[in-house]
PDB file of C-alpha atoms in Angstrom:
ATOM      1  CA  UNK A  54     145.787 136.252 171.097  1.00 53.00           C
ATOM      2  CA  UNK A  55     146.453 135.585 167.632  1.00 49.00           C
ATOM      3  CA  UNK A  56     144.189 133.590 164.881  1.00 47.00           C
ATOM      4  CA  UNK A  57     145.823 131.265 162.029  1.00 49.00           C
ATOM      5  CA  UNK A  58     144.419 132.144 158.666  1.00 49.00           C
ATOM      6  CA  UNK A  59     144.976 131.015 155.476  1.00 49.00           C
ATOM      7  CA  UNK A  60     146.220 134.411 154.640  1.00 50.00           C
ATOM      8  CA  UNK A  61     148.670 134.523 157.961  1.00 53.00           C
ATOM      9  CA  UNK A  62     147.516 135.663 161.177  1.00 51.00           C
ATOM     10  CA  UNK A  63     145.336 138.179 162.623  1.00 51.00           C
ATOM     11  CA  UNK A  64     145.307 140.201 165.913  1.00 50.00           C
ATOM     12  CA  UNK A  65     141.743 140.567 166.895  1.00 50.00           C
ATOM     13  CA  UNK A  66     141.486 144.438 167.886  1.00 50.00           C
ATOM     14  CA  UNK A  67     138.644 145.222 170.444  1.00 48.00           C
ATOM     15  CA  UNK A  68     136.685 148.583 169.903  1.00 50.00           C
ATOM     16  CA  UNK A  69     138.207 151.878 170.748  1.00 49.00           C
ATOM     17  CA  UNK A  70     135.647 152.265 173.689  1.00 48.00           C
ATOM     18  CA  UNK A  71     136.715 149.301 175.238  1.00 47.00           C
ATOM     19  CA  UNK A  72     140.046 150.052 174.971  1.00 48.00           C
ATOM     20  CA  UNK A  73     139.854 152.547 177.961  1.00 48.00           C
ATOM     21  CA  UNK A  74     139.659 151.780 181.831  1.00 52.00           C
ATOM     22  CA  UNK A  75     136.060 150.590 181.098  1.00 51.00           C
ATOM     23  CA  UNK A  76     134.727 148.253 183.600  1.00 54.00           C
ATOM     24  CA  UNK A  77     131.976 146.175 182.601  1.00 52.00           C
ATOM     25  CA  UNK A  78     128.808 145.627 184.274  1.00 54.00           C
ATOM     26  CA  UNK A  79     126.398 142.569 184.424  1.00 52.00           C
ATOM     27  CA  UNK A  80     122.579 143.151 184.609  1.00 52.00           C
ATOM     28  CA  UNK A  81     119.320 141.267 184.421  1.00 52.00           C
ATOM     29  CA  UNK A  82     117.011 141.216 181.142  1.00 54.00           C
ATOM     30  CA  UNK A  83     116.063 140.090 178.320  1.00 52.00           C
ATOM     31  CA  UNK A  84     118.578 139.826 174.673  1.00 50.00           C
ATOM     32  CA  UNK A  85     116.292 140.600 171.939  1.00 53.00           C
ATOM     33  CA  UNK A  86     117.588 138.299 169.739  1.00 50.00           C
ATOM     34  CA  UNK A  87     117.215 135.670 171.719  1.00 49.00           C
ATOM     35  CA  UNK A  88     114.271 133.014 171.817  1.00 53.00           C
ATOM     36  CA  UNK A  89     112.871 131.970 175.350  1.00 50.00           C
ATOM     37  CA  UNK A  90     110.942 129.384 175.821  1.00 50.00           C
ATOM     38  CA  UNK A  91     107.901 128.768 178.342  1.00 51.00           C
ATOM     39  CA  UNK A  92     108.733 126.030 181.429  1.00 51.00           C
ATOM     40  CA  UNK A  93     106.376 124.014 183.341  1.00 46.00           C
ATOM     41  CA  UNK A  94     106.876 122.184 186.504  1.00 52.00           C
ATOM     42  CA  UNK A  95     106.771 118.667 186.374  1.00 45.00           C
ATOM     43  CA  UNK A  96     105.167 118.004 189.563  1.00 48.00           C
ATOM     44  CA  UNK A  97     102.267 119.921 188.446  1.00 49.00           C
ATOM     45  CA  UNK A  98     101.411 118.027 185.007  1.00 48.00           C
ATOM     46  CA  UNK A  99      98.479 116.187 184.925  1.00 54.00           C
ATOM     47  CA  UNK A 100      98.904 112.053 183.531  1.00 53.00           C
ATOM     48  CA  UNK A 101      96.757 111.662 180.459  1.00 58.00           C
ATOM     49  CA  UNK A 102      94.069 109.115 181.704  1.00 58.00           C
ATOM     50  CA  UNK A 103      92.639 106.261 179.172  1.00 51.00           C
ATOM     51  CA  UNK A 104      88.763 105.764 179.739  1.00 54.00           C
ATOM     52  CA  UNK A 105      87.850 102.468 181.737  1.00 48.00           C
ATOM     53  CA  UNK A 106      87.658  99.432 178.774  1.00 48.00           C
ATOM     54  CA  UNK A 107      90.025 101.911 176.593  1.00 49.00           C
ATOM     55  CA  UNK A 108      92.248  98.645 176.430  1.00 49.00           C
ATOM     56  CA  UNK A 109      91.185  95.393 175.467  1.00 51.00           C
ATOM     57  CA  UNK A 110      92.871  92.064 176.353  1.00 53.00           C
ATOM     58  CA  UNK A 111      91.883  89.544 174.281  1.00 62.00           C
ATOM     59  CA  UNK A 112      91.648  86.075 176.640  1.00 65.00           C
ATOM     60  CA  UNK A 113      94.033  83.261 175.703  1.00 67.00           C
ATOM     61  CA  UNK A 114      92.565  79.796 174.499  1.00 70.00           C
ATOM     62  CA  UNK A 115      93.718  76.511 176.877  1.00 75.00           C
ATOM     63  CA  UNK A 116      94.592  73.509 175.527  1.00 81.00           C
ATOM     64  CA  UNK A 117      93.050  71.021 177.966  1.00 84.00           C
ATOM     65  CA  UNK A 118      91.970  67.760 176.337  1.00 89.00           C
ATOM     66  CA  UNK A 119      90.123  67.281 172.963  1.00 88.00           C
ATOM     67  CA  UNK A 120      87.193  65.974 174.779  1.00 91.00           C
ATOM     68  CA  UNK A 121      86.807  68.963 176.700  1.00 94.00           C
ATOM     69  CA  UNK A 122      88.046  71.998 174.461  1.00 93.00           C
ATOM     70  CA  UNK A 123      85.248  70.666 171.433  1.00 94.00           C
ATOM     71  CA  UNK A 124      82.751  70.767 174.408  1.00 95.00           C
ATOM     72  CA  UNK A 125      83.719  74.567 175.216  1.00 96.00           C
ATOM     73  CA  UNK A 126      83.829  75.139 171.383  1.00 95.00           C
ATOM     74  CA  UNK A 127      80.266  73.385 171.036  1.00 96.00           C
ATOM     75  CA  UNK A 128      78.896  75.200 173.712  1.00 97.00           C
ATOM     76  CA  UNK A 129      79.848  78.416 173.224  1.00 96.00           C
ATOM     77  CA  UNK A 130      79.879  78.608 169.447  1.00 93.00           C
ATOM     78  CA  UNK A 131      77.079  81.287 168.096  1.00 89.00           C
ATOM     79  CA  UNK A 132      77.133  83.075 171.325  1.00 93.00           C
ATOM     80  CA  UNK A 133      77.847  86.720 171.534  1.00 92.00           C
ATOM     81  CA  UNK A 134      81.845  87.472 171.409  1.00 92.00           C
ATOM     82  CA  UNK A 135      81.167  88.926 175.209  1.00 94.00           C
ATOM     83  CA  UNK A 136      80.255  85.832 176.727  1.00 95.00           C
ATOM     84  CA  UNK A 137      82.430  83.461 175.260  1.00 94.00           C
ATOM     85  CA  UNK A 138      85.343  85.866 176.249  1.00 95.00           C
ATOM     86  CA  UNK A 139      83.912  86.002 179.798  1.00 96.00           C
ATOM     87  CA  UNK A 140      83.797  82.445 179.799  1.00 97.00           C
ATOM     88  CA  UNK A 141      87.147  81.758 178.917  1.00 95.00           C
ATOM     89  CA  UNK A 142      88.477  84.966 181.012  1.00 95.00           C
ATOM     90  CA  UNK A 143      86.936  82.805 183.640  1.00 97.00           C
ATOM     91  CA  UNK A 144      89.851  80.128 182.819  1.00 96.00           C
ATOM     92  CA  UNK A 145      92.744  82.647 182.321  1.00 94.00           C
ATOM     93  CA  UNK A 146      91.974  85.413 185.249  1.00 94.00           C
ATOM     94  CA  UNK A 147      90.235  82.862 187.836  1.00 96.00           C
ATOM     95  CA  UNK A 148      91.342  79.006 187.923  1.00 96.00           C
ATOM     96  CA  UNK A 149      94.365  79.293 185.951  1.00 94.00           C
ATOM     97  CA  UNK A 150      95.994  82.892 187.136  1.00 88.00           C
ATOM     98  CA  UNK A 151      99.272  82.305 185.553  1.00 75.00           C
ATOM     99  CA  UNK A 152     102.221  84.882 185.111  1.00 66.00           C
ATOM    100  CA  UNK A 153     100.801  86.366 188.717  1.00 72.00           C
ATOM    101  CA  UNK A 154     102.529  86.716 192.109  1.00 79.00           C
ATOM    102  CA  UNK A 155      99.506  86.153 194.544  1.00 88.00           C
ATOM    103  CA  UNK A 156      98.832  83.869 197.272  1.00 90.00           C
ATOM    104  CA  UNK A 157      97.381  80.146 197.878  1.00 91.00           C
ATOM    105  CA  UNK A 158      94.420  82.428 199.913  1.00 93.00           C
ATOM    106  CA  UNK A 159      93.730  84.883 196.971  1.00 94.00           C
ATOM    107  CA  UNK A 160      93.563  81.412 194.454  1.00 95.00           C
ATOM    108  CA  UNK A 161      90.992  80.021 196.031  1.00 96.00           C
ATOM    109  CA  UNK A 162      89.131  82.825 197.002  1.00 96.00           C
ATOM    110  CA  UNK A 163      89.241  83.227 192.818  1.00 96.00           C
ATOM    111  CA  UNK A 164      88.831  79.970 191.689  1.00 97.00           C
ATOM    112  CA  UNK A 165      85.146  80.145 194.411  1.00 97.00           C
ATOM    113  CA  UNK A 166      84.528  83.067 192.099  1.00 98.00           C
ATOM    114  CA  UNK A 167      84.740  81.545 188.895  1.00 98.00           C
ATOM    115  CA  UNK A 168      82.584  79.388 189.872  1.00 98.00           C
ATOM    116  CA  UNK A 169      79.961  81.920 190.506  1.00 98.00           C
ATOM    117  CA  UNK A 170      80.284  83.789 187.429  1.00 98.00           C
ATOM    118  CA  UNK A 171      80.178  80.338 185.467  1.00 98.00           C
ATOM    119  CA  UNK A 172      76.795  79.298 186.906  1.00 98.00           C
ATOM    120  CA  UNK A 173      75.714  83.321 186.030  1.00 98.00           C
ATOM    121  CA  UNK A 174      76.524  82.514 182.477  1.00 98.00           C
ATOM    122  CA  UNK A 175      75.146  79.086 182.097  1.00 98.00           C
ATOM    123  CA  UNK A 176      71.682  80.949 183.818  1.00 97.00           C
ATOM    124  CA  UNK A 177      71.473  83.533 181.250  1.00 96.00           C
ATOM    125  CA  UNK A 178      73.398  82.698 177.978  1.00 96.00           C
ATOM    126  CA  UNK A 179      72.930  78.979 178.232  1.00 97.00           C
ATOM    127  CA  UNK A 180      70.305  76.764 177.281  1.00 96.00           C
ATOM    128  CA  UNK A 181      69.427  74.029 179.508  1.00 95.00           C
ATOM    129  CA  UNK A 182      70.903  71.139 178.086  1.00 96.00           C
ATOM    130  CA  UNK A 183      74.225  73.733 177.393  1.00 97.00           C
ATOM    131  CA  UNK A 184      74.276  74.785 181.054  1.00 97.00           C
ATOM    132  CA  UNK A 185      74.498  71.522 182.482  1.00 97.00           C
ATOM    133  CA  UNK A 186      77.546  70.619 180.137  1.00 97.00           C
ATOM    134  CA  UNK A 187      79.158  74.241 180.592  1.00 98.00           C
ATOM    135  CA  UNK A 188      78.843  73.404 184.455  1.00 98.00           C
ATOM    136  CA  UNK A 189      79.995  70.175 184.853  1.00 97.00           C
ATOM    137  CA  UNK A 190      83.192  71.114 182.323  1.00 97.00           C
ATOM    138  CA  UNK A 191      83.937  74.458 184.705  1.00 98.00           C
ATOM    139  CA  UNK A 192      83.730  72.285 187.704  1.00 98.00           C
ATOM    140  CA  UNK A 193      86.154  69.700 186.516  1.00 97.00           C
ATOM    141  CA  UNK A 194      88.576  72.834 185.039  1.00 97.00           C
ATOM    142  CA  UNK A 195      88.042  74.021 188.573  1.00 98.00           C
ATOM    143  CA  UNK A 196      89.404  70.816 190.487  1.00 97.00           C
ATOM    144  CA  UNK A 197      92.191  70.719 187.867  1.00 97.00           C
ATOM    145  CA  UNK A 198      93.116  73.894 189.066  1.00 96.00           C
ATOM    146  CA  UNK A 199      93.696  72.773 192.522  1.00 97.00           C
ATOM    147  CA  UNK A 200      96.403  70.153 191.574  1.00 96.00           C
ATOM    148  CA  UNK A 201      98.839  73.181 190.962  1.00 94.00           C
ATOM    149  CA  UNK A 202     102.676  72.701 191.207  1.00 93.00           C
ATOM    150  CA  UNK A 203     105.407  74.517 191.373  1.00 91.00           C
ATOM    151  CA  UNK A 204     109.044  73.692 190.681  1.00 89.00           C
ATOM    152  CA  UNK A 205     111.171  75.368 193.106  1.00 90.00           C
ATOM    153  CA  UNK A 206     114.280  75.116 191.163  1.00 89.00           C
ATOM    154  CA  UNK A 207     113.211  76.846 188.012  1.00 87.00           C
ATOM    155  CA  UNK A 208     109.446  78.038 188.640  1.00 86.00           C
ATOM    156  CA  UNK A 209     107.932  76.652 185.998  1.00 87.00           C
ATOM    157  CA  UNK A 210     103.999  75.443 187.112  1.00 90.00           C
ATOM    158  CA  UNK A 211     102.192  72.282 186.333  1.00 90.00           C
ATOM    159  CA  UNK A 212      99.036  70.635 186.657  1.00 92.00           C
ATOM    160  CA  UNK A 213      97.775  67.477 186.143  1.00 92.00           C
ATOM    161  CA  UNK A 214      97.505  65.483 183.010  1.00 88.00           C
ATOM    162  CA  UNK A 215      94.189  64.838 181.901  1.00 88.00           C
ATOM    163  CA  UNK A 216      93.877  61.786 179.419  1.00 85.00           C
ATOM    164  CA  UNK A 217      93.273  62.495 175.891  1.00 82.00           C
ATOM    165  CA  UNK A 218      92.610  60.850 172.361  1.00 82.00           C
ATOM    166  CA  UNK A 219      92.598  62.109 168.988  1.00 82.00           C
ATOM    167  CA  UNK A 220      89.209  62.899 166.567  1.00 80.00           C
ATOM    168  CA  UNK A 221      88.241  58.977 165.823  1.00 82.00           C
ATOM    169  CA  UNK A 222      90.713  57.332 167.998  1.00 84.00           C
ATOM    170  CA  UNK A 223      89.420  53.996 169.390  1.00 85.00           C
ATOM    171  CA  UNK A 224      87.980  54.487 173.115  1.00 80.00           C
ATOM    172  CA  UNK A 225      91.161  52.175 173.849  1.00 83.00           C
ATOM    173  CA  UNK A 226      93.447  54.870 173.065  1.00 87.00           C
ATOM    174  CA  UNK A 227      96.644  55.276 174.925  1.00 89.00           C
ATOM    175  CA  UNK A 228      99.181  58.240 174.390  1.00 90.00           C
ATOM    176  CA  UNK A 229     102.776  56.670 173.905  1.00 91.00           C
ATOM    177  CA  UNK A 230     104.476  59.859 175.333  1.00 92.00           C
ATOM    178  CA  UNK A 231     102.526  59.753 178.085  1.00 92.00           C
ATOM    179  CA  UNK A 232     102.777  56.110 178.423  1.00 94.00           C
ATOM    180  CA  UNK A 233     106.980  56.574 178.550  1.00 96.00           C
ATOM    181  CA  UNK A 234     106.459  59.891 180.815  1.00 94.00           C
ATOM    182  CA  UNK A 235     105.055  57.647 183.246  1.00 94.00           C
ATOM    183  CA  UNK A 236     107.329  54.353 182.940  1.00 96.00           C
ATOM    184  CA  UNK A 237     110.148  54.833 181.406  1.00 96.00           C
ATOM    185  CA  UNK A 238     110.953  58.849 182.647  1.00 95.00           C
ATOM    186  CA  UNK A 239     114.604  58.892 181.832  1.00 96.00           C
ATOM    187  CA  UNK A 240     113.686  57.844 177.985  1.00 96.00           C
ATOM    188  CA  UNK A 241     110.835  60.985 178.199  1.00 95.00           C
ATOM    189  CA  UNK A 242     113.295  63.331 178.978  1.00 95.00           C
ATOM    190  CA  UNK A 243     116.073  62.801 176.625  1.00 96.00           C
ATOM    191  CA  UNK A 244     112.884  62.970 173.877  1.00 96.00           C
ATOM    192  CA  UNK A 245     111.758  65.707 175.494  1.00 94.00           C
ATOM    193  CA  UNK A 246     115.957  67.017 175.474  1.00 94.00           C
ATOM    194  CA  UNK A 247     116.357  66.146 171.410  1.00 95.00           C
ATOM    195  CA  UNK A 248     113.015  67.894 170.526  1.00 94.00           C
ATOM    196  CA  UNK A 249     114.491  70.776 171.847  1.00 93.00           C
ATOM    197  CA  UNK A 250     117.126  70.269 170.219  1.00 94.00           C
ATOM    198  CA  UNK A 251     116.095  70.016 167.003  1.00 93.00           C
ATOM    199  CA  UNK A 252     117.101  66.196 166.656  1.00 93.00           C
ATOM    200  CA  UNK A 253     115.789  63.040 166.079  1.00 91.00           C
ATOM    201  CA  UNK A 254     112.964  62.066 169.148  1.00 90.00           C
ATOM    202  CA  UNK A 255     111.832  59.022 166.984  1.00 92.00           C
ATOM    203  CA  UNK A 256     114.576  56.291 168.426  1.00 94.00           C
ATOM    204  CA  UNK A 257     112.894  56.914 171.670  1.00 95.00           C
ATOM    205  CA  UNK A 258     109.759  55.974 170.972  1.00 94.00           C
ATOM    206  CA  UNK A 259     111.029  52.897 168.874  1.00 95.00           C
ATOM    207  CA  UNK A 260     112.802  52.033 172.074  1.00 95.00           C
ATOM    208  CA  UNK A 261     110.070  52.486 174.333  1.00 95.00           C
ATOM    209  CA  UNK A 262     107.633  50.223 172.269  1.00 94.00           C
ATOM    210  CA  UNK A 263     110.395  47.492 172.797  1.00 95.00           C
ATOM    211  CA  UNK A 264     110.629  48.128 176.270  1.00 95.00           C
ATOM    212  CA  UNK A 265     106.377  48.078 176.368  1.00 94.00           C
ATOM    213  CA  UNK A 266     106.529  44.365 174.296  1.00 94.00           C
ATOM    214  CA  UNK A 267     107.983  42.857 177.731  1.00 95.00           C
ATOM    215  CA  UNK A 268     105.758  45.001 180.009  1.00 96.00           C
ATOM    216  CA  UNK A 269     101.726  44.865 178.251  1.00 92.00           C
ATOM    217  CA  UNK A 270     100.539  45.178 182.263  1.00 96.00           C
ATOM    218  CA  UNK A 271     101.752  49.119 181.830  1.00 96.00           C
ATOM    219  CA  UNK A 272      99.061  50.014 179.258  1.00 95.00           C
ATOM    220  CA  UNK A 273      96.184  48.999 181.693  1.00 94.00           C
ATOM    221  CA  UNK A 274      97.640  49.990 184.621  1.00 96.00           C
ATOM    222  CA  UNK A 275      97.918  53.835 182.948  1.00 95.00           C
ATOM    223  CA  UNK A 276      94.210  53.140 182.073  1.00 93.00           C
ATOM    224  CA  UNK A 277      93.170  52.580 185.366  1.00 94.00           C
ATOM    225  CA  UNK A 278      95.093  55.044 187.286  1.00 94.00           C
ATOM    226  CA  UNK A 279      93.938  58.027 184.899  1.00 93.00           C
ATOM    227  CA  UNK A 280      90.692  56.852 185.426  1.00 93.00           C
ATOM    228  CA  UNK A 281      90.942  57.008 189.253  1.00 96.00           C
ATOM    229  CA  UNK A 282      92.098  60.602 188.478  1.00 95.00           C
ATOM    230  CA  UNK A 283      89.422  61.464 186.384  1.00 94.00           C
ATOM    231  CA  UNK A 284      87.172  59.927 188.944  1.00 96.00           C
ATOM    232  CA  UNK A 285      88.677  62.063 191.866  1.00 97.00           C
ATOM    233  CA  UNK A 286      88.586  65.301 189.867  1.00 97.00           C
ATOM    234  CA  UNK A 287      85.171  64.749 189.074  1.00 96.00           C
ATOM    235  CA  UNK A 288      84.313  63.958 193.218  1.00 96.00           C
ATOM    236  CA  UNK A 289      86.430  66.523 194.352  1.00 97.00           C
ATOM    237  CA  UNK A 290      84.192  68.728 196.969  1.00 96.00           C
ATOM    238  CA  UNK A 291      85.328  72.564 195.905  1.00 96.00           C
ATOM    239  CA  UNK A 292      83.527  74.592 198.880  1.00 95.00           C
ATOM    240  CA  UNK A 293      82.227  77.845 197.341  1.00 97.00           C
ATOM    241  CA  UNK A 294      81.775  81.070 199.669  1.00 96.00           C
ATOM    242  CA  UNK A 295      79.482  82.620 196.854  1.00 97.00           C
ATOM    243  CA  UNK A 296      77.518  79.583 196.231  1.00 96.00           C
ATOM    244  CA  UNK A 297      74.292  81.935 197.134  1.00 96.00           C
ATOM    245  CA  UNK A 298      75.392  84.657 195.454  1.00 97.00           C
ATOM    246  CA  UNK A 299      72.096  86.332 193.501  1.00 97.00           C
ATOM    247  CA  UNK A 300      71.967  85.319 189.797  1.00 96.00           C
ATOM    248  CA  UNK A 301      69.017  86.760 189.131  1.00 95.00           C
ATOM    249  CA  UNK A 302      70.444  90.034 186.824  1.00 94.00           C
ATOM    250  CA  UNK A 303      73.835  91.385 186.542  1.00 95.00           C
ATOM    251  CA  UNK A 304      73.103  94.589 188.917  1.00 94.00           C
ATOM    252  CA  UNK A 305      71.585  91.911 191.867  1.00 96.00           C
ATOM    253  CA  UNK A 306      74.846  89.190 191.046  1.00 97.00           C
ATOM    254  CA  UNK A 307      77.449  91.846 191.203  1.00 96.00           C
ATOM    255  CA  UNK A 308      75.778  93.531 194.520  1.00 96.00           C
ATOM    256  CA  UNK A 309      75.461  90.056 196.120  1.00 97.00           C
ATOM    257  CA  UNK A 310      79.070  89.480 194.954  1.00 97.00           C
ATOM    258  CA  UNK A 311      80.537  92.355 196.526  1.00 96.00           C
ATOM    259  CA  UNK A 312      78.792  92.089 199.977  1.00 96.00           C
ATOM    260  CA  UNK A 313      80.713  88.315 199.594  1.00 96.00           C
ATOM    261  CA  UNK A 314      84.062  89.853 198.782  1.00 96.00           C
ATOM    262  CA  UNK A 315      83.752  92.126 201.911  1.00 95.00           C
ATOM    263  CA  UNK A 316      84.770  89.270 203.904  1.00 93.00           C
ATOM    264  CA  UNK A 317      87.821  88.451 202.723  1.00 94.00           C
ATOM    265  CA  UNK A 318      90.944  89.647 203.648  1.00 92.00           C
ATOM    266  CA  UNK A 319      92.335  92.597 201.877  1.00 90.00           C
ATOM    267  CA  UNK A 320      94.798  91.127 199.461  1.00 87.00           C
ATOM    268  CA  UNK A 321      92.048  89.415 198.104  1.00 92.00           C
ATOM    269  CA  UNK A 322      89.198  91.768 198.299  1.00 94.00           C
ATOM    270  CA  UNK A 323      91.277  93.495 195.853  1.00 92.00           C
ATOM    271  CA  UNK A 324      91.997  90.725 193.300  1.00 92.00           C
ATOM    272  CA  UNK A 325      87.976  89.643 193.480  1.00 95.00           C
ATOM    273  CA  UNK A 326      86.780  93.227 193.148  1.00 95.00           C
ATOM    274  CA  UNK A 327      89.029  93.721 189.784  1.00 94.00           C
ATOM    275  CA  UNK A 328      88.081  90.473 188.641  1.00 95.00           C
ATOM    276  CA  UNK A 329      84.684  91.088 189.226  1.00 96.00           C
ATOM    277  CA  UNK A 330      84.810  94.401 187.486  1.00 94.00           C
ATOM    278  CA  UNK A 331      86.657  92.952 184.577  1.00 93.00           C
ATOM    279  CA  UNK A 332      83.379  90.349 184.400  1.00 95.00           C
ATOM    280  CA  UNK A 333      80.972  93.223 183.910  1.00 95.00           C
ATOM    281  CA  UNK A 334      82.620  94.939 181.593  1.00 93.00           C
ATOM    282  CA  UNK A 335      82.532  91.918 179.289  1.00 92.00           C
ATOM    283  CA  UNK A 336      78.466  91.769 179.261  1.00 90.00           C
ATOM    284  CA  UNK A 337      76.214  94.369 178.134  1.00 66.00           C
ATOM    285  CA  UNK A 338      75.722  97.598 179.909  1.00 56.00           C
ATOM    286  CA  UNK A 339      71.725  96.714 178.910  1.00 49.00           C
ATOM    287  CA  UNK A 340      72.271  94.024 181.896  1.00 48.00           C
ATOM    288  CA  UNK A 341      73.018  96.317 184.622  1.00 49.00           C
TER     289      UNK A 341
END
């Protein structure tokens, strides 16, 4: 073997002891000079384990009507952080479990839950006049959730429209969009198309109020038929499995609550026992 140098080449010479019939052995050790490091098996690591409440998920406001959000706000304005986020956790995690693959059993067996934990709250955090408001706002949420739809083509879930009017619009009010949505659903969606778009969504409207000259029977029959829904919503007869369940302190609600959950089936013992959980955490350890 030869090596290219700048300076020509070079044969590499071995050392003179080698150059006899030597023959090399291999054994086991250490080299000095060389660094070893310390292994561990994987299998036998421990996961690094975050106390219970470590993480905190901050509850997502719901747009549902103006009407009904400044009641919430009203209501639950100058109460402790805790109980407005359990109150509104009661939205996200219980009638309006969005983003989640369970079933049509495990949704109601939540929604009956909700309920529960709303009248808790309105018991304990609530003043009379408060509770009966906070009640009959969760109850109507709570037969809004049951008009739940889902698109089989792309997914996406719906629920009914509830009627609403701006600050200091005339009790006459009617939305125009949802006026079109309802009459005229071919115009709505090529709005609904150019707002996505980034385009111009105001020729539809201008159209639509010239279509609505020749048809003034379409504002009071939207009237009427969102007050029949209303109406229903309001009637609707949401049978509760934990109506009974103990309110009378957080220890004897969550007890009562759990003996409840027991009979259900096991899918959704295990949703209502984390949901449950997630409930107590919100509210002060004093309470249990």
């Amino acid at each position: 073997m030869r090596i290219q140098t700048e300076r020509g080449q070079l044969v590499p010479t071995l050392p003179s002891g080698l150059e006899k019939n030597i023959i090399p052995t291999i054994s086991t050790g250490h080299l000095p000079l060389v660094r070893h490091h310390d292994t561990i098996e994987l299998s036998a690591a421990t996961a690094r384990e975050l106390p219970e409440g470590a993480i905190v998920h901050e509850t997502p406001r719901f747009f549902f009507n103006v009407e009904i959000n400044e009641t919430l706000d009203e209501i639950l304005s100058g109460k402790a952080g805790s109980v407005s986020k359990a109150a509104y956790q009661i939205l996200e995690s219980n009638f309006f479990a969005t983003n989640r693959d369970i079933q049509d059993e495990e949704r109601v067996a939540l929604r009956e839950a909700g309920l529960a934990k709303a009248r808790y709250l309105s018991e304990h955090y609530m003043a009379e006049d408060e509770a009966s408001k906070f009640m009959d706002t969760m109850k109507l949420l709570a037969a809004v959730s049951t008009t739940r739809k889902v698109d089989p083509t792309t997914g996406s879930v719906t629920y009914v429209e509830l009627q609403t009017r701006p600050k200091g619009a005339p009790d006459d009010y009617v939305n125009a969009s949802q006026l079109m949505k309802r009459f005229d659903p071919s115009a709505y969606a090529g709005m609904q198309e150019a707002i996505r778009n980034g385009e111009n969504s105001g020729s539809f409207l201008i159209q639509f109020a010239k279509k609505l000259r020749h048809h003034p029977e379409w504002v009071n029959q939207y009237r009427q038929e969102q007050k029949d829904i209303l109406t229903e919503l309001k009637n609707l007869d949401l049978p509760n499995r934990f109506a009974d369940a103990d309110t009378g302190s957080l220890s004897s609600f969550l007890e009562t609550m759990a003996l409840h959950i027991e009979g259900f089936s096991l899918a959704s013992q295990k949703e209502l026992q984390g949901n449950l959980n997630s409930f107590a955490l919100l509210l002060s350890p004093a309470d249990l």
